[in-house]
Backbone as numpy.savetxt, mean C-alpha at the origin, in Angstrom:
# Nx Ny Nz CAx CAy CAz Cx Cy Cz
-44.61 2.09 -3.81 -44.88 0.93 -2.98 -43.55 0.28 -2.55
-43.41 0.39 -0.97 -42.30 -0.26 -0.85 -42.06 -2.23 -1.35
-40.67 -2.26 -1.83 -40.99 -3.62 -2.04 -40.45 -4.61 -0.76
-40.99 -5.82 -1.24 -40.56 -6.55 -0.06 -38.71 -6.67 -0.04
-38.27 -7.05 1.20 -37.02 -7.24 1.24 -36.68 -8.67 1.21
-35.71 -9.45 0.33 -35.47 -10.39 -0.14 -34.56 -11.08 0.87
-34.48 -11.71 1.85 -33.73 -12.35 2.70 -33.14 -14.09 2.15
-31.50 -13.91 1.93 -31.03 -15.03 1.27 -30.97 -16.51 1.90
-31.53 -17.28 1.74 -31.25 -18.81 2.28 -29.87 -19.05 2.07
-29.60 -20.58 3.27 -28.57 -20.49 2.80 -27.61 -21.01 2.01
-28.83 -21.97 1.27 -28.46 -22.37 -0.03 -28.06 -21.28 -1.24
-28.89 -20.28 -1.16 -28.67 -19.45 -2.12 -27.27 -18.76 -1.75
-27.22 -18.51 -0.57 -25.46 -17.96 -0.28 -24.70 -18.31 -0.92
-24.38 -20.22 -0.61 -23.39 -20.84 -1.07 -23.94 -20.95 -2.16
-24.62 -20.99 -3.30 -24.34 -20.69 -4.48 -23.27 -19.84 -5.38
-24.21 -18.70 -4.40 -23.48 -17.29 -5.05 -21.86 -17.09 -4.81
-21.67 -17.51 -3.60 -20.36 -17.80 -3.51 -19.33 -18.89 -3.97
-20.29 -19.47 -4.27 -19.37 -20.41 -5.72 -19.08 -19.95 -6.85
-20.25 -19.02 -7.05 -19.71 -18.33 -8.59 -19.27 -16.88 -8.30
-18.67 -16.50 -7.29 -18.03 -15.46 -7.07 -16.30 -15.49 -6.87
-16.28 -17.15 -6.66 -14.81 -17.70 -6.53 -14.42 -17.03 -8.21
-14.86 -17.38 -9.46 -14.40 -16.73 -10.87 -14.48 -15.78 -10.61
-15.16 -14.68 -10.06 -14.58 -13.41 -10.11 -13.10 -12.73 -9.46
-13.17 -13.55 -7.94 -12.00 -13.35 -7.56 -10.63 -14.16 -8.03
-10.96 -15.25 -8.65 -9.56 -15.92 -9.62 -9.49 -14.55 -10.71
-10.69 -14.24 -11.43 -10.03 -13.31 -12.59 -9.25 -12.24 -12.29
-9.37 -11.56 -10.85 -9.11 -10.52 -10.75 -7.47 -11.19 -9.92
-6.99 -12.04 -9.62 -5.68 -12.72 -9.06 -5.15 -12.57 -10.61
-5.41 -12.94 -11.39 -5.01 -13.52 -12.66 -4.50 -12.20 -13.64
-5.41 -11.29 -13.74 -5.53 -10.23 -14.49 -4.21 -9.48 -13.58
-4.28 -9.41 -12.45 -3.60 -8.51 -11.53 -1.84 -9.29 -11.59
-1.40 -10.52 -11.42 -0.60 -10.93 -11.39 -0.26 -11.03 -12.90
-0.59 -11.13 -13.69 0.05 -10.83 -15.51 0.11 -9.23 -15.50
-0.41 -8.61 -15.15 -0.73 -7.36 -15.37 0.99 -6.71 -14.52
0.81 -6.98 -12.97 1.89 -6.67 -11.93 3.39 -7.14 -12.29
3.26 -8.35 -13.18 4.55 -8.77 -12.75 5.18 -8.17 -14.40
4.71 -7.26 -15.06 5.55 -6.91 -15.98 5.80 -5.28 -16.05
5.28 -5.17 -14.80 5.69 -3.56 -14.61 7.49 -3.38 -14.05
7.71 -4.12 -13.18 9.10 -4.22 -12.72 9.25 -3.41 -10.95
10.47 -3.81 -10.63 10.37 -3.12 -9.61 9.88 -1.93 -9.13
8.73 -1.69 -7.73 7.97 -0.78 -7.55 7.91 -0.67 -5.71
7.90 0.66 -5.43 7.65 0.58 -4.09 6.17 1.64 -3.70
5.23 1.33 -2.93 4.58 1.21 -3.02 4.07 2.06 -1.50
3.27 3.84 -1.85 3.12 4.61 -0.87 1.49 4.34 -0.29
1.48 4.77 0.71 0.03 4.65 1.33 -0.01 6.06 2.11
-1.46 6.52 2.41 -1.52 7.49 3.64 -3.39 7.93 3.04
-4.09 8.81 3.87 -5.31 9.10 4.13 -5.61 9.58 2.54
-7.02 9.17 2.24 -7.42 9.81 0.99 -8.08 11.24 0.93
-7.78 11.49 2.09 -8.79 12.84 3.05 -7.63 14.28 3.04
-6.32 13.75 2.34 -5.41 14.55 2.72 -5.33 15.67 1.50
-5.16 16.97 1.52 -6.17 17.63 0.69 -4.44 18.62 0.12
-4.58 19.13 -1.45 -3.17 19.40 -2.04 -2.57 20.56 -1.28
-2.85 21.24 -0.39 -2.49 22.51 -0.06 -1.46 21.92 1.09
-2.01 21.03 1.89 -1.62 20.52 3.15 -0.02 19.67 3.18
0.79 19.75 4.27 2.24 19.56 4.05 2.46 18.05 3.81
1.80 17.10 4.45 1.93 15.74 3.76 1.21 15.13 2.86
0.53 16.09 1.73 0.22 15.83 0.21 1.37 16.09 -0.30
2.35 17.53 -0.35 3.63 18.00 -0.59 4.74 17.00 -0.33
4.64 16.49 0.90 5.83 15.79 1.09 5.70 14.43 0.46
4.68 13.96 0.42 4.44 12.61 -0.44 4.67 13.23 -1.77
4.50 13.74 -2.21 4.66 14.41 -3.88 6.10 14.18 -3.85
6.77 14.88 -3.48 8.48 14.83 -2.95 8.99 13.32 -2.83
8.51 12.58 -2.37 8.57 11.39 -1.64 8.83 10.54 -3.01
7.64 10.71 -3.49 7.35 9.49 -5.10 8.33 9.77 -5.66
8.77 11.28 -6.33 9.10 11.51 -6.84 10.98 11.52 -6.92
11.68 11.32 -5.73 12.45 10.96 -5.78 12.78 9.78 -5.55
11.96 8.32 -5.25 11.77 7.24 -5.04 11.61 7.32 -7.13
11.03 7.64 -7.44 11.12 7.62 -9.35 12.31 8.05 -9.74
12.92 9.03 -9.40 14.32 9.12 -10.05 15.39 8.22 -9.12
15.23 7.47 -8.12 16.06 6.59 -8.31 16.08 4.98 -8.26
15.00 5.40 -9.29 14.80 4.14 -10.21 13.89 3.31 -10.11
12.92 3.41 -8.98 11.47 2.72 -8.99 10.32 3.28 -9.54
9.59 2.14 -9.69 8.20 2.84 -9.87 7.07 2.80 -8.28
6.10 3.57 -8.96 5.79 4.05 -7.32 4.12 2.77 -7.84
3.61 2.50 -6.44 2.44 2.60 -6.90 1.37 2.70 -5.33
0.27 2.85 -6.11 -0.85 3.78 -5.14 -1.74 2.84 -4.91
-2.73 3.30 -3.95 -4.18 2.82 -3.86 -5.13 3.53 -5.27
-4.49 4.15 -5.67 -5.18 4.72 -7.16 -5.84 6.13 -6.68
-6.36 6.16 -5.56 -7.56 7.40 -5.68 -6.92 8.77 -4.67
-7.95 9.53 -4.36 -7.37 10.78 -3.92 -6.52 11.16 -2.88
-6.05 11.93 -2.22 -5.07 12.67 -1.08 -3.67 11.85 -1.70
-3.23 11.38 -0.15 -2.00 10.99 -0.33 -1.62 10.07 -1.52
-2.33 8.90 -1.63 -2.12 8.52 -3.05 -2.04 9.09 -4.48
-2.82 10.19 -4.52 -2.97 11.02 -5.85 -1.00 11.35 -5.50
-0.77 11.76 -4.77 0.64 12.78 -4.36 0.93 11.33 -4.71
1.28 10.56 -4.57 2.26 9.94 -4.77 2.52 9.60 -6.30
0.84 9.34 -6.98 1.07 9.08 -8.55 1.80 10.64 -8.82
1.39 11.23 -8.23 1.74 12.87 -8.70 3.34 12.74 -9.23
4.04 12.47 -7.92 5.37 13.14 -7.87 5.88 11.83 -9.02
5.70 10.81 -9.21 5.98 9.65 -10.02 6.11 9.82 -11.01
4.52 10.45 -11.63 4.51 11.50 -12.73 5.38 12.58 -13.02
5.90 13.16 -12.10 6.65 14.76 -12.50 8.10 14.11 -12.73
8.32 12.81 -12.33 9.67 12.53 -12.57 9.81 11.82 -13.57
8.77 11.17 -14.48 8.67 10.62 -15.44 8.92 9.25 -14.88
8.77 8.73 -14.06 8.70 7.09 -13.95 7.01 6.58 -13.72
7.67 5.18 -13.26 6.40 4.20 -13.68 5.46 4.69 -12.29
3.87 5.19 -12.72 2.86 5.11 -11.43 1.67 4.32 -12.16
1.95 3.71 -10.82 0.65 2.52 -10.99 -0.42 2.86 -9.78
-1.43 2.46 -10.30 -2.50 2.89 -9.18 -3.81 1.49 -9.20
-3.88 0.83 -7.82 -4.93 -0.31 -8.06 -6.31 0.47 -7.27
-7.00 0.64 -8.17 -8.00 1.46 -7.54 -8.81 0.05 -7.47
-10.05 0.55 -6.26 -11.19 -0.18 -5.47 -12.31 0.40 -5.61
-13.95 -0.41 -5.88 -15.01 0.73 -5.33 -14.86 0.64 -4.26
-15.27 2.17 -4.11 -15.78 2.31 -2.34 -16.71 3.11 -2.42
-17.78 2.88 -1.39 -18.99 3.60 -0.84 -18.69 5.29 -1.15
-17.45 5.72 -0.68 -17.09 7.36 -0.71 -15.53 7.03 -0.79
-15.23 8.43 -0.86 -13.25 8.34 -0.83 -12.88 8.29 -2.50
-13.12 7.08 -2.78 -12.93 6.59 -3.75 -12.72 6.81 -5.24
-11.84 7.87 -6.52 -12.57 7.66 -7.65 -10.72 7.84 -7.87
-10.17 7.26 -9.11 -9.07 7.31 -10.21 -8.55 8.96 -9.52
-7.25 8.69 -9.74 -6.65 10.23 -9.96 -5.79 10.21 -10.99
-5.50 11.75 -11.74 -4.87 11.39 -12.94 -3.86 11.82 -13.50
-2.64 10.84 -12.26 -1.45 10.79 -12.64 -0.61 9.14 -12.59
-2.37 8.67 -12.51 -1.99 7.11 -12.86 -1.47 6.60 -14.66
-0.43 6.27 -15.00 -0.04 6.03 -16.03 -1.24 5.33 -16.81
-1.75 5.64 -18.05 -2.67 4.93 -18.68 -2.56 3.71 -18.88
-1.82 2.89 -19.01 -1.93 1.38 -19.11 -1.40 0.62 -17.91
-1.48 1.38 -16.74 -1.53 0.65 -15.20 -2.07 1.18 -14.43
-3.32 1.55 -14.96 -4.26 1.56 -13.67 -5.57 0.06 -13.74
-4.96 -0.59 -12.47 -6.06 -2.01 -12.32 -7.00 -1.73 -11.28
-8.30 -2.17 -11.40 -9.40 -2.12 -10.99 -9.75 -3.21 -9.99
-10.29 -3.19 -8.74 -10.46 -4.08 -7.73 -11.43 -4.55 -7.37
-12.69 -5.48 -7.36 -13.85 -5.89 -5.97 -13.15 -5.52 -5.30
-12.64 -6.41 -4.46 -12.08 -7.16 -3.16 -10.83 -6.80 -3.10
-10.92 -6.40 -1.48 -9.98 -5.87 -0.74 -8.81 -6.61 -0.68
-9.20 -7.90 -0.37 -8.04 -9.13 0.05 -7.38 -9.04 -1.44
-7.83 -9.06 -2.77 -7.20 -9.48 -3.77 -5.98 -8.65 -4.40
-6.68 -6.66 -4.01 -5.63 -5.96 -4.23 -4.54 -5.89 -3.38
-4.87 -6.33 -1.94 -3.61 -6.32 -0.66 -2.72 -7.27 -1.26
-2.55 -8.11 -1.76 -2.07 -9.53 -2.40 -0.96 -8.77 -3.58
-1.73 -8.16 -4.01 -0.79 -7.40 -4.90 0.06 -6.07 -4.62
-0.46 -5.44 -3.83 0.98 -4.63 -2.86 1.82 -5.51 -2.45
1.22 -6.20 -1.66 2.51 -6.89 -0.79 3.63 -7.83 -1.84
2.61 -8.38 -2.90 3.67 -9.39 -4.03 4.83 -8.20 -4.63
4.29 -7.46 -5.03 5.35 -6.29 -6.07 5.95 -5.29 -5.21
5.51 -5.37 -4.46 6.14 -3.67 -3.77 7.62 -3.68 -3.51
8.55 -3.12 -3.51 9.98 -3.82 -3.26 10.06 -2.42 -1.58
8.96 -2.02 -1.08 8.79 -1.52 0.06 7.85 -0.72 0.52
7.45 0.03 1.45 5.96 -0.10 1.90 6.68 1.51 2.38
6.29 3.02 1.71 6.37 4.55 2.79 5.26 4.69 3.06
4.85 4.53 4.47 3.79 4.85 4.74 3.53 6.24 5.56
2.74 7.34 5.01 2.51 8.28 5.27 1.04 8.49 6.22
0.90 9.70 6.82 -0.78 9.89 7.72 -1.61 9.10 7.30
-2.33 8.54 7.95 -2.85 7.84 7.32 -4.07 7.39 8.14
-5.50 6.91 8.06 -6.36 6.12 8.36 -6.13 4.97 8.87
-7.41 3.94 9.19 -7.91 2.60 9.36 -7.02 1.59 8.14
-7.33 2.13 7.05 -7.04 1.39 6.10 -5.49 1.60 5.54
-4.91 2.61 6.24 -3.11 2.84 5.98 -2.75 1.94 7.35
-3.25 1.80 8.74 -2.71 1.14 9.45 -2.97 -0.32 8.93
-3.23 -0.49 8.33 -4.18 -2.42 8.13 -3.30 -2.72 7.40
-2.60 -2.11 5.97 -1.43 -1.98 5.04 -0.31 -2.43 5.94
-0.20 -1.41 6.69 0.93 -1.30 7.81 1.30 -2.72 8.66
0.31 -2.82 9.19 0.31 -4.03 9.93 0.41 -5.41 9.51
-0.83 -5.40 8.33 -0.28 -6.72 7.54 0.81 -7.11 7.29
1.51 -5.98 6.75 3.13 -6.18 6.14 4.40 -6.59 7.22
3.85 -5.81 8.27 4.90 -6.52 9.30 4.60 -7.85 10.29
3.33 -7.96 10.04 3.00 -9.35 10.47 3.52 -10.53 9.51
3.32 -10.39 7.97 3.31 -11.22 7.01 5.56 -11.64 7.34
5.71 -10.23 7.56 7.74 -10.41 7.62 7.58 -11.30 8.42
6.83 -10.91 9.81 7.94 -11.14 10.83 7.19 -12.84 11.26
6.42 -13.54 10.35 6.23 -14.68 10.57 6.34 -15.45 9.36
7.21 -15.09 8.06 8.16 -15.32 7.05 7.39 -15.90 6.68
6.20 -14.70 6.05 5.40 -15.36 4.93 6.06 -14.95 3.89
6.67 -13.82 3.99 6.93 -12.69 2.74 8.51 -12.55 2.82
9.01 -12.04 2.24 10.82 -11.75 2.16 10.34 -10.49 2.94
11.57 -10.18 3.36 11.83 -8.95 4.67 11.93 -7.73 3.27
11.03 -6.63 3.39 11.60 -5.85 3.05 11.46 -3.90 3.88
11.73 -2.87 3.43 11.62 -1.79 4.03 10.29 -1.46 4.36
9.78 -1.36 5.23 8.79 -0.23 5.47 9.34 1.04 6.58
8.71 2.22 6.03 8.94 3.53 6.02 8.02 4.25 7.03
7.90 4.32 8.13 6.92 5.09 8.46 7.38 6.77 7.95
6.54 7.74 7.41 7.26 9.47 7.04 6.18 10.11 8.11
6.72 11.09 8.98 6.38 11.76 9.68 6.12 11.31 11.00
7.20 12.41 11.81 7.92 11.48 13.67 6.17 11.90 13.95
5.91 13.42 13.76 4.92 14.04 14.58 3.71 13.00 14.69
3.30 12.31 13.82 1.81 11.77 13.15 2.19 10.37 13.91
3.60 9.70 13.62 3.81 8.26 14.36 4.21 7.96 15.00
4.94 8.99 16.03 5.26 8.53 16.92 5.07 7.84 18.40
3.82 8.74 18.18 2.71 8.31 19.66 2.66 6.70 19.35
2.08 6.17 18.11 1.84 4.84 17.77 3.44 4.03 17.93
4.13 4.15 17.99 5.29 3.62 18.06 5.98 3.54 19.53
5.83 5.23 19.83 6.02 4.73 21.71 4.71 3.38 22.33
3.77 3.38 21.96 3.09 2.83 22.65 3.14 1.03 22.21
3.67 0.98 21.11 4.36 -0.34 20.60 5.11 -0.39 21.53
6.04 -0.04 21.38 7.12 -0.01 22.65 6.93 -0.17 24.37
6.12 0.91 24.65 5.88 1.30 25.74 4.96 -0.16 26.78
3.69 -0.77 25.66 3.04 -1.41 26.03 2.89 -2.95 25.20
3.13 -3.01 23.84 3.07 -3.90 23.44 4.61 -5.02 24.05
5.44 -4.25 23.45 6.83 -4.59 24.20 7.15 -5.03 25.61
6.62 -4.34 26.20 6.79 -4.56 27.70 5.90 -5.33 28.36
4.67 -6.02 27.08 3.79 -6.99 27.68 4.33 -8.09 26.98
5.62 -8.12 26.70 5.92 -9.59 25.89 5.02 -10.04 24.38
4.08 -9.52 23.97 3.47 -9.92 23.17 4.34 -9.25 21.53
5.20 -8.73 21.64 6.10 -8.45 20.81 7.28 -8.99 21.04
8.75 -9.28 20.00 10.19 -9.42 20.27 10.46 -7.78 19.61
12.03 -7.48 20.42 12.50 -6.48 20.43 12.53 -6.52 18.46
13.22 -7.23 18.36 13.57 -7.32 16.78 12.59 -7.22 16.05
11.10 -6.93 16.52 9.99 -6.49 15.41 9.92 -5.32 15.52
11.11 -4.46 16.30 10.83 -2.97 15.90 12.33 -2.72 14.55
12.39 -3.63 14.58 13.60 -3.37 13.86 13.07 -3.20 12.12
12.31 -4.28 12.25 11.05 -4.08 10.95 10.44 -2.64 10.52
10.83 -1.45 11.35 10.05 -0.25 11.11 10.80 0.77 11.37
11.55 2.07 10.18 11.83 3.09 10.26 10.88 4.29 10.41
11.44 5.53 11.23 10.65 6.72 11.32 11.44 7.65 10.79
10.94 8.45 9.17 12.12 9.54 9.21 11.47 10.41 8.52
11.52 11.57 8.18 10.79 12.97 8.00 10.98 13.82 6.56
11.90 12.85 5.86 12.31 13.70 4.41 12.09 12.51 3.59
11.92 12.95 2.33 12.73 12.17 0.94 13.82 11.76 0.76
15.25 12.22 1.02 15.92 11.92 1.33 15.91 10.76 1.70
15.80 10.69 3.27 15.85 9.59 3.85 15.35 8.24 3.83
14.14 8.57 3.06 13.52 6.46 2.35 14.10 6.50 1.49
14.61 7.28 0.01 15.28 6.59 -0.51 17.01 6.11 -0.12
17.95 6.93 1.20 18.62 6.23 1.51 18.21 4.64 2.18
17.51 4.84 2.99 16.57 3.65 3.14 16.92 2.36 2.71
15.95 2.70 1.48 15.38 1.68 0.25 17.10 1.35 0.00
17.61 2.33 -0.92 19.06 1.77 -1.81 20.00 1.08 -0.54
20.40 1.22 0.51 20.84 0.68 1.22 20.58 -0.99 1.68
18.96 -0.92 1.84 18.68 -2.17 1.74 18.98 -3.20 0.64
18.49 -2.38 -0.38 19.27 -3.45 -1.83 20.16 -3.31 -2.33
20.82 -2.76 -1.54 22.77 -2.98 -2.27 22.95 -4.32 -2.05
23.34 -5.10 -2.84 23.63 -6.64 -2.72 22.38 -7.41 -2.99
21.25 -6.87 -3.10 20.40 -7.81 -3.25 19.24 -8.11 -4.34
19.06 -9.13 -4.80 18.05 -8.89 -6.25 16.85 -8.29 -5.89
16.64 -7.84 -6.60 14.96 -7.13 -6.83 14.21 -8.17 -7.45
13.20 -8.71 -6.31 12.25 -9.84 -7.13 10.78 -9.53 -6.62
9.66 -10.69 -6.74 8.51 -10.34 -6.22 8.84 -11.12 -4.82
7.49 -10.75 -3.72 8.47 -11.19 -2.30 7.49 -12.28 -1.81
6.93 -13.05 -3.09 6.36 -14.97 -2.64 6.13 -15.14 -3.77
């Protein structure tokens, strides 16, 4: 027997959303004691769809992993493709991988090269973005989806209207970003709705190598802190 469907008043809304405010303080709370004693970390993104055989699971593996030997810890969205590669290579170098995993409908489950006592658990989207952007001491962002551009974008919106301290973001791979970048250029730029100096906010480069020259270049001279 089908049952009836329960349609919420909207008293009952704002209820529920009063007592959903404690869930999202616990999870600020848990996440910021939890984050701020891991130590400096930079922090990869790209598609969870990206499968181990394929060249930018490899190159993110590469990526973490020499971003771990020189001297960060990496951390992930927690779950499969490019993120797994990144706890991966973190792992093979023996540094710190952290992974804030989320439910999700699909995509979604732990991979396991998240260090056992830092992998944190998420509701809400807004609460784990809060915590990339606080710890990350920089943003490589690899192929990526809806939800690698949203990463992407937040972060250079949050710089370039000095919510956040300026730090590196990485785009890896010309082939995959470049179209998106000419057309920054091409159209965002040339409609005024950008300044030239918000491309300055964004590297394109194709190795390991090159984010961690990147990264160390940027912090020669400068402390490693959280960035609000």
């Amino acid at each position: 027997m089908r049952k009836e469907q329960h349609h919420k008043g909207w008293n009952e809304i704002k209820t529920n959303d009063s007592w959903a405010l404690f869930k999202i303080m616990g999870e600020f709370v848990n996440g910021f004691e939890r984050m701020s004693q891991i130590g400096p970390c930079v922090s990869i993104f790209g598609s969870a769809r990206t499968k181990e055989h394929e060249k930018y699971y490899k190159l993110a593996t590469s990526v973490a992993k020499s971003i771990a030997e020189a001297g960060y810890g990496v951390i992930t969205g927690g779950g499969p493709g490019i993120m797994e590669a990144g706890n991966r290579g973190a792992n093979l170098a023996g540094g710190t991988s952290v992974g804030l995993n989320i439910d999700l409908p699909f995509e979604q489950h732990d991979n396991p090269y998240i260090d056992s006592d830092k992998s944190l658990d998420f509701d809400y989207f807004f609460v784990r973005k809060v915590m990339f952007v606080k710890y990350s001491q920089g943003f490589v962002v690899m192929p990526g989806g809806f939800g690698t551009l949203d990463e992407l974008f937040e972060a250079i919106t949050l710089i370039q209207t000095n919510k956040i301290e300026k730090f590196p973001i990485i785009l890896v791979g010309t082939a995959y970003w470049k179209g998106l970048l000419d057309w920054i250029k091409n159209t965002m730029l040339e409609a005024g709705t950008i300044s030239p100096e918000d491309l300055d906010l964004i590297h394109l480069v194709d190795t390991e190598e090159e984010v961690v020259e990147i990264i160390d270049a940027f912090y020669k001279g400068r402390l490693l802190s959280p960035n609000f």
